């Protein structure tokens, strides 16, 4: 594995670089052809509707002519061919290549779909005509997110004490470093890792925080006093902007966070996150948290193959521009790809979740509807208890808001 040497600051020993990985992406032609210039004819016909109609009409016409207008039933070939089985109402599993069964999330009930539609309204006019106004209901609910489900999950007894391997988290896009510090405290239960101390060490540095609450010490995990079990851990804060990486690196040195497990990385990993993980995370160890918020989320996820199956929790940003503006880069497409890898995904807000996986809305696959939002996913294969926790938050979100609406309607 090729490793480059970084020289961005006197404390550059905290920064590691890994060479680009040249494997192909997992999202296929959509990643390699973001503008849709080489899309097939079928795609040019808007999801094949017009093409399919013309094709079916031609087949029917040929059948009628062939039968001498004696009825379509005589023109149907191979009457003994097996009948296609409808997948409507299928159980929460599907058969993959080779006969392997891949579990999926249970389908949303009509009541759950109705609640999601009522609260988020993915068909709202501002989700299509003017996403930049940030008035799309999905955007207003999820442009900021606070992962209370992670805090709740890691606060439960046994998560830390029964873990023999190190906690590993990766944030692709450092911002001001608060997310990384919050994750390090959560994963290690080290009370000396504190966002207030990080803020003091950061000083007057002008770095984006987004004001979503993770810089607030009241939102970080509470470490009980006494002999609370500790866990060794590492958080890799990967930042492609050299100036930002320099500031975060110096702050880490000032607060002595390198010794606590924080690693600052100045690197572009859009196509090489797998290589980075292979070089820095022992084979066989899981990645507890992966956050992607580098402005190239679609490409980063598309080029990440070996890392995702060993990732317990994933969060990423979506947008209506930049990485997400290309043809076919829809919520439906990405959530389907992640579902195939074992992830159940949710719209993520401030302590609230709305499930996306197995809760279909036609707008999620539309080229017209784009959403600036945060999405959080848990891996059903290696983190089933985390999936249960997030599902609990999802049901709490829709039921609580339904009760509020019911009270309002009575007034």
Tab-separated table of C-alpha atoms in Angstrom:
chain	number	residue	atom	x	y	z
A	1	UNK	CA	0.000	0.000	0.000
A	2	UNK	CA	1.447	3.358	-1.038
A	3	UNK	CA	1.654	5.983	1.693
A	4	UNK	CA	2.617	9.622	1.145
A	5	UNK	CA	4.169	11.914	3.717
A	6	UNK	CA	2.355	15.098	4.691
A	7	UNK	CA	4.241	18.249	5.573
A	8	UNK	CA	1.507	20.712	6.454
A	9	UNK	CA	2.688	21.764	9.916
A	10	UNK	CA	5.277	21.196	12.649
A	11	UNK	CA	2.894	18.625	14.137
A	12	UNK	CA	2.398	16.843	10.830
A	13	UNK	CA	3.115	13.485	12.406
A	14	UNK	CA	-0.592	13.576	13.247
A	15	UNK	CA	-1.468	13.572	9.548
A	16	UNK	CA	-1.366	10.567	7.257
A	17	UNK	CA	-1.909	10.367	3.517
A	18	UNK	CA	-2.765	7.346	1.402
A	19	UNK	CA	-2.392	7.137	-2.382
A	20	UNK	CA	-5.402	7.030	-4.720
A	21	UNK	CA	-7.122	3.719	-5.277
A	22	UNK	CA	-7.884	2.983	-8.913
A	23	UNK	CA	-10.724	0.479	-8.549
A	24	UNK	CA	-14.021	1.110	-10.309
A	25	UNK	CA	-16.929	2.737	-8.533
A	26	UNK	CA	-19.925	0.829	-7.201
A	27	UNK	CA	-22.585	3.182	-8.588
A	28	UNK	CA	-21.752	2.312	-12.198
A	29	UNK	CA	-22.286	4.650	-15.120
A	30	UNK	CA	-24.092	7.295	-13.062
A	31	UNK	CA	-20.842	8.179	-11.269
A	32	UNK	CA	-18.735	8.060	-14.416
A	33	UNK	CA	-21.303	9.981	-16.491
A	34	UNK	CA	-22.709	12.609	-14.045
A	35	UNK	CA	-24.302	14.746	-16.753
A	36	UNK	CA	-26.035	11.815	-18.395
A	37	UNK	CA	-24.345	12.411	-21.759
A	38	UNK	CA	-23.882	8.719	-22.386
A	39	UNK	CA	-27.115	7.507	-20.848
A	40	UNK	CA	-28.959	4.838	-22.857
A	41	UNK	CA	-31.867	5.700	-25.146
A	42	UNK	CA	-34.223	4.325	-22.536
A	43	UNK	CA	-33.045	6.959	-20.024
A	44	UNK	CA	-33.533	9.733	-22.562
A	45	UNK	CA	-37.184	8.716	-22.755
A	46	UNK	CA	-37.734	9.619	-19.084
A	47	UNK	CA	-37.560	6.309	-17.280
A	48	UNK	CA	-38.581	4.355	-20.364
A	49	UNK	CA	-42.303	5.154	-20.120
A	50	UNK	CA	-42.611	6.377	-23.691
A	51	UNK	CA	-40.217	3.742	-24.993
A	52	UNK	CA	-42.084	0.976	-23.163
A	53	UNK	CA	-45.433	2.173	-24.509
A	54	UNK	CA	-44.168	2.186	-28.092
A	55	UNK	CA	-42.582	-1.245	-27.647
A	56	UNK	CA	-45.734	-2.788	-26.163
A	57	UNK	CA	-47.913	-1.248	-28.856
A	58	UNK	CA	-45.663	-2.703	-31.550
A	59	UNK	CA	-45.803	-6.153	-29.969
A	60	UNK	CA	-49.590	-6.052	-29.693
A	61	UNK	CA	-49.968	-4.882	-33.283
A	62	UNK	CA	-47.684	-7.659	-34.510
A	63	UNK	CA	-49.635	-10.215	-32.519
A	64	UNK	CA	-52.952	-9.065	-33.961
A	65	UNK	CA	-51.638	-9.133	-37.517
A	66	UNK	CA	-50.058	-12.538	-37.011
A	67	UNK	CA	-53.289	-14.061	-35.698
A	68	UNK	CA	-55.346	-12.712	-38.560
A	69	UNK	CA	-57.407	-10.614	-36.156
A	70	UNK	CA	-58.792	-13.755	-34.536
A	71	UNK	CA	-57.985	-12.650	-31.023
A	72	UNK	CA	-54.911	-11.961	-28.948
A	73	UNK	CA	-55.199	-15.194	-27.012
A	74	UNK	CA	-54.076	-17.221	-30.010
A	75	UNK	CA	-50.983	-15.105	-30.471
A	76	UNK	CA	-49.520	-15.683	-27.011
A	77	UNK	CA	-46.436	-17.919	-27.378
A	78	UNK	CA	-45.544	-20.712	-24.969
A	79	UNK	CA	-48.723	-21.050	-22.922
A	80	UNK	CA	-46.811	-23.267	-20.490
A	81	UNK	CA	-44.306	-20.562	-19.525
A	82	UNK	CA	-44.234	-19.931	-15.748
A	83	UNK	CA	-46.251	-16.981	-14.486
A	84	UNK	CA	-44.324	-14.104	-12.911
A	85	UNK	CA	-44.797	-13.884	-9.157
A	86	UNK	CA	-45.835	-10.526	-7.762
A	87	UNK	CA	-43.498	-9.037	-5.168
A	88	UNK	CA	-46.214	-6.901	-3.608
A	89	UNK	CA	-46.329	-7.476	0.114
A	90	UNK	CA	-43.073	-9.475	0.069
A	91	UNK	CA	-41.453	-10.408	3.361
A	92	UNK	CA	-38.376	-8.550	4.553
A	93	UNK	CA	-35.827	-10.590	2.619
A	94	UNK	CA	-34.733	-11.005	-0.979
A	95	UNK	CA	-32.656	-13.539	-2.886
A	96	UNK	CA	-29.349	-12.244	-4.197
A	97	UNK	CA	-27.016	-13.760	-6.789
A	98	UNK	CA	-25.930	-17.263	-5.861
A	99	UNK	CA	-29.074	-17.891	-3.852
A	100	UNK	CA	-27.952	-15.942	-0.784
A	101	UNK	CA	-30.679	-14.198	1.188
A	102	UNK	CA	-30.242	-10.528	2.037
A	103	UNK	CA	-32.531	-9.151	4.729
A	104	UNK	CA	-34.178	-5.814	4.177
A	105	UNK	CA	-36.245	-3.473	6.325
A	106	UNK	CA	-39.949	-4.293	6.689
A	107	UNK	CA	-42.224	-2.352	4.390
A	108	UNK	CA	-43.759	0.746	5.896
A	109	UNK	CA	-47.413	0.384	6.769
A	110	UNK	CA	-50.020	2.689	5.260
A	111	UNK	CA	-50.171	4.540	8.582
A	112	UNK	CA	-46.403	5.054	8.626
A	113	UNK	CA	-46.367	6.234	5.010
A	114	UNK	CA	-49.213	8.626	5.739
A	115	UNK	CA	-47.356	10.059	8.735
A	116	UNK	CA	-44.144	10.531	6.733
A	117	UNK	CA	-46.074	12.217	3.936
A	118	UNK	CA	-47.857	14.450	6.426
A	119	UNK	CA	-44.690	15.508	8.240
A	120	UNK	CA	-42.152	15.736	5.417
A	121	UNK	CA	-44.253	16.166	2.252
A	122	UNK	CA	-41.597	15.136	-0.304
A	123	UNK	CA	-43.865	16.434	-3.101
A	124	UNK	CA	-43.841	20.020	-1.785
A	125	UNK	CA	-43.382	22.571	-4.564
A	126	UNK	CA	-40.215	23.998	-2.967
A	127	UNK	CA	-38.597	20.549	-3.133
A	128	UNK	CA	-38.671	20.842	-6.915
A	129	UNK	CA	-39.111	24.419	-8.047
A	130	UNK	CA	-36.883	26.141	-5.499
A	131	UNK	CA	-34.785	23.802	-3.316
A	132	UNK	CA	-32.267	26.603	-2.713
A	133	UNK	CA	-34.861	28.476	-0.604
A	134	UNK	CA	-34.546	25.712	2.024
A	135	UNK	CA	-38.331	25.744	2.402
A	136	UNK	CA	-38.767	22.129	1.318
A	137	UNK	CA	-40.196	20.376	4.419
A	138	UNK	CA	-37.579	17.645	4.237
A	139	UNK	CA	-34.860	20.299	4.272
A	140	UNK	CA	-36.338	22.245	7.183
A	141	UNK	CA	-36.565	19.010	9.188
A	142	UNK	CA	-33.159	17.539	8.303
A	143	UNK	CA	-30.712	20.277	7.244
A	144	UNK	CA	-29.455	20.004	10.812
A	145	UNK	CA	-29.228	16.686	12.588
A	146	UNK	CA	-28.301	15.633	16.092
A	147	UNK	CA	-27.769	11.855	16.416
A	148	UNK	CA	-29.374	11.272	19.789
A	149	UNK	CA	-29.949	7.668	18.699
A	150	UNK	CA	-26.179	7.117	18.736
A	151	UNK	CA	-25.837	8.699	22.162
A	152	UNK	CA	-28.683	6.537	23.466
A	153	UNK	CA	-27.205	3.400	21.904
A	154	UNK	CA	-23.700	3.940	23.293
A	155	UNK	CA	-25.038	4.962	26.702
A	156	UNK	CA	-26.552	1.538	27.239
A	157	UNK	CA	-24.626	-0.831	29.461
A	158	UNK	CA	-22.574	-3.448	27.698
A	159	UNK	CA	-21.742	-1.536	24.511
A	160	UNK	CA	-18.393	-0.389	25.898
A	161	UNK	CA	-17.586	-3.085	28.449
A	162	UNK	CA	-18.108	-6.019	26.076
A	163	UNK	CA	-16.100	-4.536	23.206
A	164	UNK	CA	-12.597	-5.970	22.855
A	165	UNK	CA	-11.670	-4.119	19.650
A	166	UNK	CA	-10.933	-0.421	19.434
A	167	UNK	CA	-13.691	2.032	18.591
A	168	UNK	CA	-13.129	3.419	15.093
A	169	UNK	CA	-14.927	6.376	13.533
A	170	UNK	CA	-14.191	8.280	10.336
A	171	UNK	CA	-15.462	11.735	9.429
A	172	UNK	CA	-14.891	12.729	5.804
A	173	UNK	CA	-14.999	16.517	6.123
A	174	UNK	CA	-13.794	17.963	9.441
A	175	UNK	CA	-15.574	21.340	9.624
A	176	UNK	CA	-14.506	22.650	13.047
A	177	UNK	CA	-13.777	19.222	14.520
A	178	UNK	CA	-16.689	19.128	16.961
A	179	UNK	CA	-18.264	16.074	15.333
A	180	UNK	CA	-15.013	14.143	15.642
A	181	UNK	CA	-14.555	15.097	19.297
A	182	UNK	CA	-18.171	14.183	20.062
A	183	UNK	CA	-17.684	10.764	18.450
A	184	UNK	CA	-14.392	10.153	20.267
A	185	UNK	CA	-15.986	10.808	23.663
A	186	UNK	CA	-18.994	8.670	22.785
A	187	UNK	CA	-16.930	5.714	21.592
A	188	UNK	CA	-14.300	5.682	24.340
A	189	UNK	CA	-16.243	7.002	27.360
A	190	UNK	CA	-13.233	9.185	28.132
A	191	UNK	CA	-14.543	12.164	30.182
A	192	UNK	CA	-11.455	14.222	29.342
A	193	UNK	CA	-12.614	14.349	25.714
A	194	UNK	CA	-14.951	17.323	25.834
A	195	UNK	CA	-16.299	19.744	23.239
A	196	UNK	CA	-15.905	22.646	25.684
A	197	UNK	CA	-12.175	21.960	25.998
A	198	UNK	CA	-11.972	21.631	22.218
A	199	UNK	CA	-13.720	24.976	21.767
A	200	UNK	CA	-11.235	26.650	24.105
A	201	UNK	CA	-8.299	25.133	22.231
A	202	UNK	CA	-9.805	26.145	18.893
A	203	UNK	CA	-9.792	29.769	20.013
A	204	UNK	CA	-10.785	32.335	17.410
A	205	UNK	CA	-10.316	30.074	14.396
A	206	UNK	CA	-13.007	30.761	11.816
A	207	UNK	CA	-14.221	27.307	10.817
A	208	UNK	CA	-17.776	26.214	9.926
A	209	UNK	CA	-19.827	24.633	12.718
A	210	UNK	CA	-23.305	24.744	11.099
A	211	UNK	CA	-24.767	25.451	14.528
A	212	UNK	CA	-26.563	22.124	14.767
A	213	UNK	CA	-25.713	21.486	18.405
A	214	UNK	CA	-22.748	19.129	18.434
A	215	UNK	CA	-20.571	21.922	19.759
A	216	UNK	CA	-22.949	22.180	22.750
A	217	UNK	CA	-21.587	20.209	25.751
A	218	UNK	CA	-25.126	19.479	26.936
A	219	UNK	CA	-25.609	17.253	23.875
A	220	UNK	CA	-22.509	15.092	24.287
A	221	UNK	CA	-22.702	11.702	25.932
A	222	UNK	CA	-22.790	11.736	29.734
A	223	UNK	CA	-19.958	9.694	31.235
A	224	UNK	CA	-20.944	8.458	34.706
A	225	UNK	CA	-18.554	9.105	37.554
A	226	UNK	CA	-16.635	6.217	39.040
A	227	UNK	CA	-15.093	3.172	37.460
A	228	UNK	CA	-16.851	3.446	34.133
A	229	UNK	CA	-15.357	1.039	31.558
A	230	UNK	CA	-13.145	2.750	29.005
A	231	UNK	CA	-12.495	1.682	25.449
A	232	UNK	CA	-9.520	2.464	23.281
A	233	UNK	CA	-10.566	4.362	20.206
A	234	UNK	CA	-9.528	6.308	17.140
A	235	UNK	CA	-11.398	8.954	15.173
A	236	UNK	CA	-9.946	9.848	11.777
A	237	UNK	CA	-10.884	13.393	10.822
A	238	UNK	CA	-10.245	13.549	7.050
A	239	UNK	CA	-10.128	17.036	5.559
A	240	UNK	CA	-9.169	17.841	1.968
A	241	UNK	CA	-8.675	21.572	2.574
A	242	UNK	CA	-5.057	22.056	3.739
A	243	UNK	CA	-5.801	25.265	5.676
A	244	UNK	CA	-8.662	23.646	7.612
A	245	UNK	CA	-6.596	20.532	8.287
A	246	UNK	CA	-3.785	22.758	9.581
A	247	UNK	CA	-6.072	24.469	12.096
A	248	UNK	CA	-7.653	21.206	13.297
A	249	UNK	CA	-4.222	19.611	13.566
A	250	UNK	CA	-2.801	22.436	15.687
A	251	UNK	CA	-5.896	22.422	17.894
A	252	UNK	CA	-5.461	18.691	18.441
A	253	UNK	CA	-1.838	19.259	19.440
A	254	UNK	CA	-2.771	22.098	21.817
A	255	UNK	CA	-5.444	20.012	23.556
A	256	UNK	CA	-3.339	16.814	23.439
A	257	UNK	CA	-6.078	14.955	21.593
A	258	UNK	CA	-3.655	12.893	19.563
A	259	UNK	CA	-2.907	10.864	22.702
A	260	UNK	CA	-6.657	10.402	23.178
A	261	UNK	CA	-7.132	8.949	19.703
A	262	UNK	CA	-7.869	11.842	17.329
A	263	UNK	CA	-6.095	11.582	13.978
A	264	UNK	CA	-6.181	14.529	11.546
A	265	UNK	CA	-5.783	13.603	7.894
A	266	UNK	CA	-5.220	16.030	5.020
A	267	UNK	CA	-6.307	14.017	2.011
A	268	UNK	CA	-8.876	13.748	-0.777
A	269	UNK	CA	-10.524	10.340	-0.374
A	270	UNK	CA	-13.319	10.630	-2.928
A	271	UNK	CA	-11.952	7.602	-4.778
A	272	UNK	CA	-9.631	6.138	-2.159
A	273	UNK	CA	-11.508	5.724	1.129
A	274	UNK	CA	-11.199	1.949	0.824
A	275	UNK	CA	-7.420	2.260	0.514
A	276	UNK	CA	-7.278	4.551	3.537
A	277	UNK	CA	-9.287	2.118	5.645
A	278	UNK	CA	-7.187	-0.839	4.548
A	279	UNK	CA	-4.036	1.063	5.591
A	280	UNK	CA	-5.293	2.302	8.965
A	281	UNK	CA	-7.970	-0.072	10.309
A	282	UNK	CA	-6.938	-3.639	11.151
A	283	UNK	CA	-8.488	-6.280	8.912
A	284	UNK	CA	-11.493	-7.854	10.592
A	285	UNK	CA	-12.296	-4.811	12.749
A	286	UNK	CA	-15.526	-2.955	12.160
A	287	UNK	CA	-15.868	0.784	11.671
A	288	UNK	CA	-18.418	1.940	14.199
A	289	UNK	CA	-19.223	5.297	12.574
A	290	UNK	CA	-18.627	6.743	9.097
A	291	UNK	CA	-19.775	10.316	8.415
A	292	UNK	CA	-19.462	11.687	4.863
A	293	UNK	CA	-19.943	15.436	4.463
A	294	UNK	CA	-17.250	16.550	2.040
A	295	UNK	CA	-19.402	17.955	-0.763
A	296	UNK	CA	-18.666	14.867	-2.875
A	297	UNK	CA	-20.851	12.429	-0.982
A	298	UNK	CA	-22.275	10.662	-4.020
A	299	UNK	CA	-18.867	9.930	-5.529
A	300	UNK	CA	-17.345	8.975	-2.181
A	301	UNK	CA	-20.082	6.438	-1.476
A	302	UNK	CA	-19.976	5.182	-5.051
A	303	UNK	CA	-16.244	4.462	-4.910
A	304	UNK	CA	-16.436	2.858	-1.461
A	305	UNK	CA	-16.808	-0.918	-1.711
A	306	UNK	CA	-14.934	-2.887	0.948
A	307	UNK	CA	-15.473	-0.287	3.694
A	308	UNK	CA	-19.284	-0.242	3.779
A	309	UNK	CA	-19.882	-3.920	4.678
A	310	UNK	CA	-17.744	-3.450	7.806
A	311	UNK	CA	-19.374	-0.130	8.775
A	312	UNK	CA	-21.996	-0.239	11.527
A	313	UNK	CA	-23.372	3.280	11.117
A	314	UNK	CA	-23.256	5.661	8.163
A	315	UNK	CA	-24.412	9.242	7.818
A	316	UNK	CA	-24.091	11.515	4.810
A	317	UNK	CA	-25.375	14.741	3.340
A	318	UNK	CA	-27.461	15.123	0.202
A	319	UNK	CA	-27.995	18.308	-1.788
A	320	UNK	CA	-29.687	19.666	-4.894
A	321	UNK	CA	-26.391	20.837	-6.393
A	322	UNK	CA	-22.748	19.836	-6.871
A	323	UNK	CA	-22.243	16.122	-6.244
A	324	UNK	CA	-25.995	15.455	-6.330
A	325	UNK	CA	-26.987	17.487	-9.386
A	326	UNK	CA	-26.197	14.831	-12.010
A	327	UNK	CA	-28.774	12.684	-13.767
A	328	UNK	CA	-29.991	9.668	-11.789
A	329	UNK	CA	-28.469	10.755	-8.477
A	330	UNK	CA	-31.651	10.315	-6.527
A	331	UNK	CA	-32.538	9.312	-2.980
A	332	UNK	CA	-34.151	6.150	-4.362
A	333	UNK	CA	-31.014	5.126	-6.251
A	334	UNK	CA	-28.592	5.574	-3.345
A	335	UNK	CA	-30.893	4.119	-0.668
A	336	UNK	CA	-31.486	1.075	-2.889
A	337	UNK	CA	-27.741	0.574	-3.312
A	338	UNK	CA	-27.191	0.876	0.440
A	339	UNK	CA	-30.140	-1.421	1.171
A	340	UNK	CA	-28.402	-4.052	-0.948
A	341	UNK	CA	-25.364	-3.702	1.324
A	342	UNK	CA	-27.483	-4.198	4.444
A	343	UNK	CA	-28.222	-0.600	5.472
A	344	UNK	CA	-31.551	0.726	6.675
A	345	UNK	CA	-31.588	4.488	6.070
A	346	UNK	CA	-33.556	7.365	7.575
A	347	UNK	CA	-33.998	11.082	7.067
A	348	UNK	CA	-32.136	12.467	10.096
A	349	UNK	CA	-33.181	15.544	12.069
A	350	UNK	CA	-32.667	16.923	15.570
A	351	UNK	CA	-33.340	13.754	17.540
A	352	UNK	CA	-35.857	12.599	14.913
A	353	UNK	CA	-35.805	9.935	12.201
A	354	UNK	CA	-38.071	9.129	9.254
A	355	UNK	CA	-37.373	5.840	7.519
A	356	UNK	CA	-36.510	5.860	3.802
A	357	UNK	CA	-35.729	2.171	3.228
A	358	UNK	CA	-38.852	0.181	2.302
A	359	UNK	CA	-40.956	3.343	2.608
A	360	UNK	CA	-41.264	4.271	-1.085
A	361	UNK	CA	-42.422	7.624	-2.416
A	362	UNK	CA	-42.292	8.306	-6.140
A	363	UNK	CA	-40.600	11.645	-5.501
A	364	UNK	CA	-37.502	9.869	-4.151
A	365	UNK	CA	-36.702	8.631	-7.665
A	366	UNK	CA	-37.655	11.835	-9.461
A	367	UNK	CA	-35.212	14.007	-11.368
A	368	UNK	CA	-37.387	16.972	-10.434
A	369	UNK	CA	-37.249	16.607	-6.642
A	370	UNK	CA	-33.930	17.277	-4.917
A	371	UNK	CA	-33.342	17.517	-1.192
A	372	UNK	CA	-30.700	19.207	0.925
A	373	UNK	CA	-30.693	16.972	3.973
A	374	UNK	CA	-28.900	14.556	6.260
A	375	UNK	CA	-29.421	10.800	6.060
A	376	UNK	CA	-28.431	8.253	8.716
A	377	UNK	CA	-28.156	4.489	8.146
A	378	UNK	CA	-27.474	1.436	10.294
A	379	UNK	CA	-26.110	-1.890	9.107
A	380	UNK	CA	-28.616	-4.686	9.737
A	381	UNK	CA	-25.951	-7.369	9.361
A	382	UNK	CA	-23.480	-6.213	12.006
A	383	UNK	CA	-25.398	-3.677	14.150
A	384	UNK	CA	-28.944	-5.042	14.619
A	385	UNK	CA	-29.353	-3.435	18.044
A	386	UNK	CA	-28.541	-0.030	16.566
A	387	UNK	CA	-31.147	-0.646	13.858
A	388	UNK	CA	-33.671	-1.402	16.616
A	389	UNK	CA	-32.785	1.827	18.407
A	390	UNK	CA	-33.178	3.901	15.252
A	391	UNK	CA	-36.465	2.204	14.405
A	392	UNK	CA	-37.678	3.053	17.899
A	393	UNK	CA	-36.807	6.707	17.310
A	394	UNK	CA	-38.574	6.592	13.930
A	395	UNK	CA	-41.802	5.267	15.435
A	396	UNK	CA	-41.564	7.730	18.297
A	397	UNK	CA	-41.125	10.562	15.788
A	398	UNK	CA	-44.195	9.791	13.717
A	399	UNK	CA	-46.456	8.810	16.622
A	400	UNK	CA	-45.572	11.822	18.735
A	401	UNK	CA	-46.214	14.225	15.902
A	402	UNK	CA	-49.442	12.432	14.996
A	403	UNK	CA	-50.703	13.020	18.538
A	404	UNK	CA	-49.826	16.701	18.304
A	405	UNK	CA	-51.708	16.997	15.018
A	406	UNK	CA	-54.712	15.232	16.542
A	407	UNK	CA	-54.797	17.730	19.416
A	408	UNK	CA	-54.496	20.654	17.016
A	409	UNK	CA	-57.347	19.360	14.886
A	410	UNK	CA	-59.641	19.273	17.920
A	411	UNK	CA	-59.075	22.949	18.668
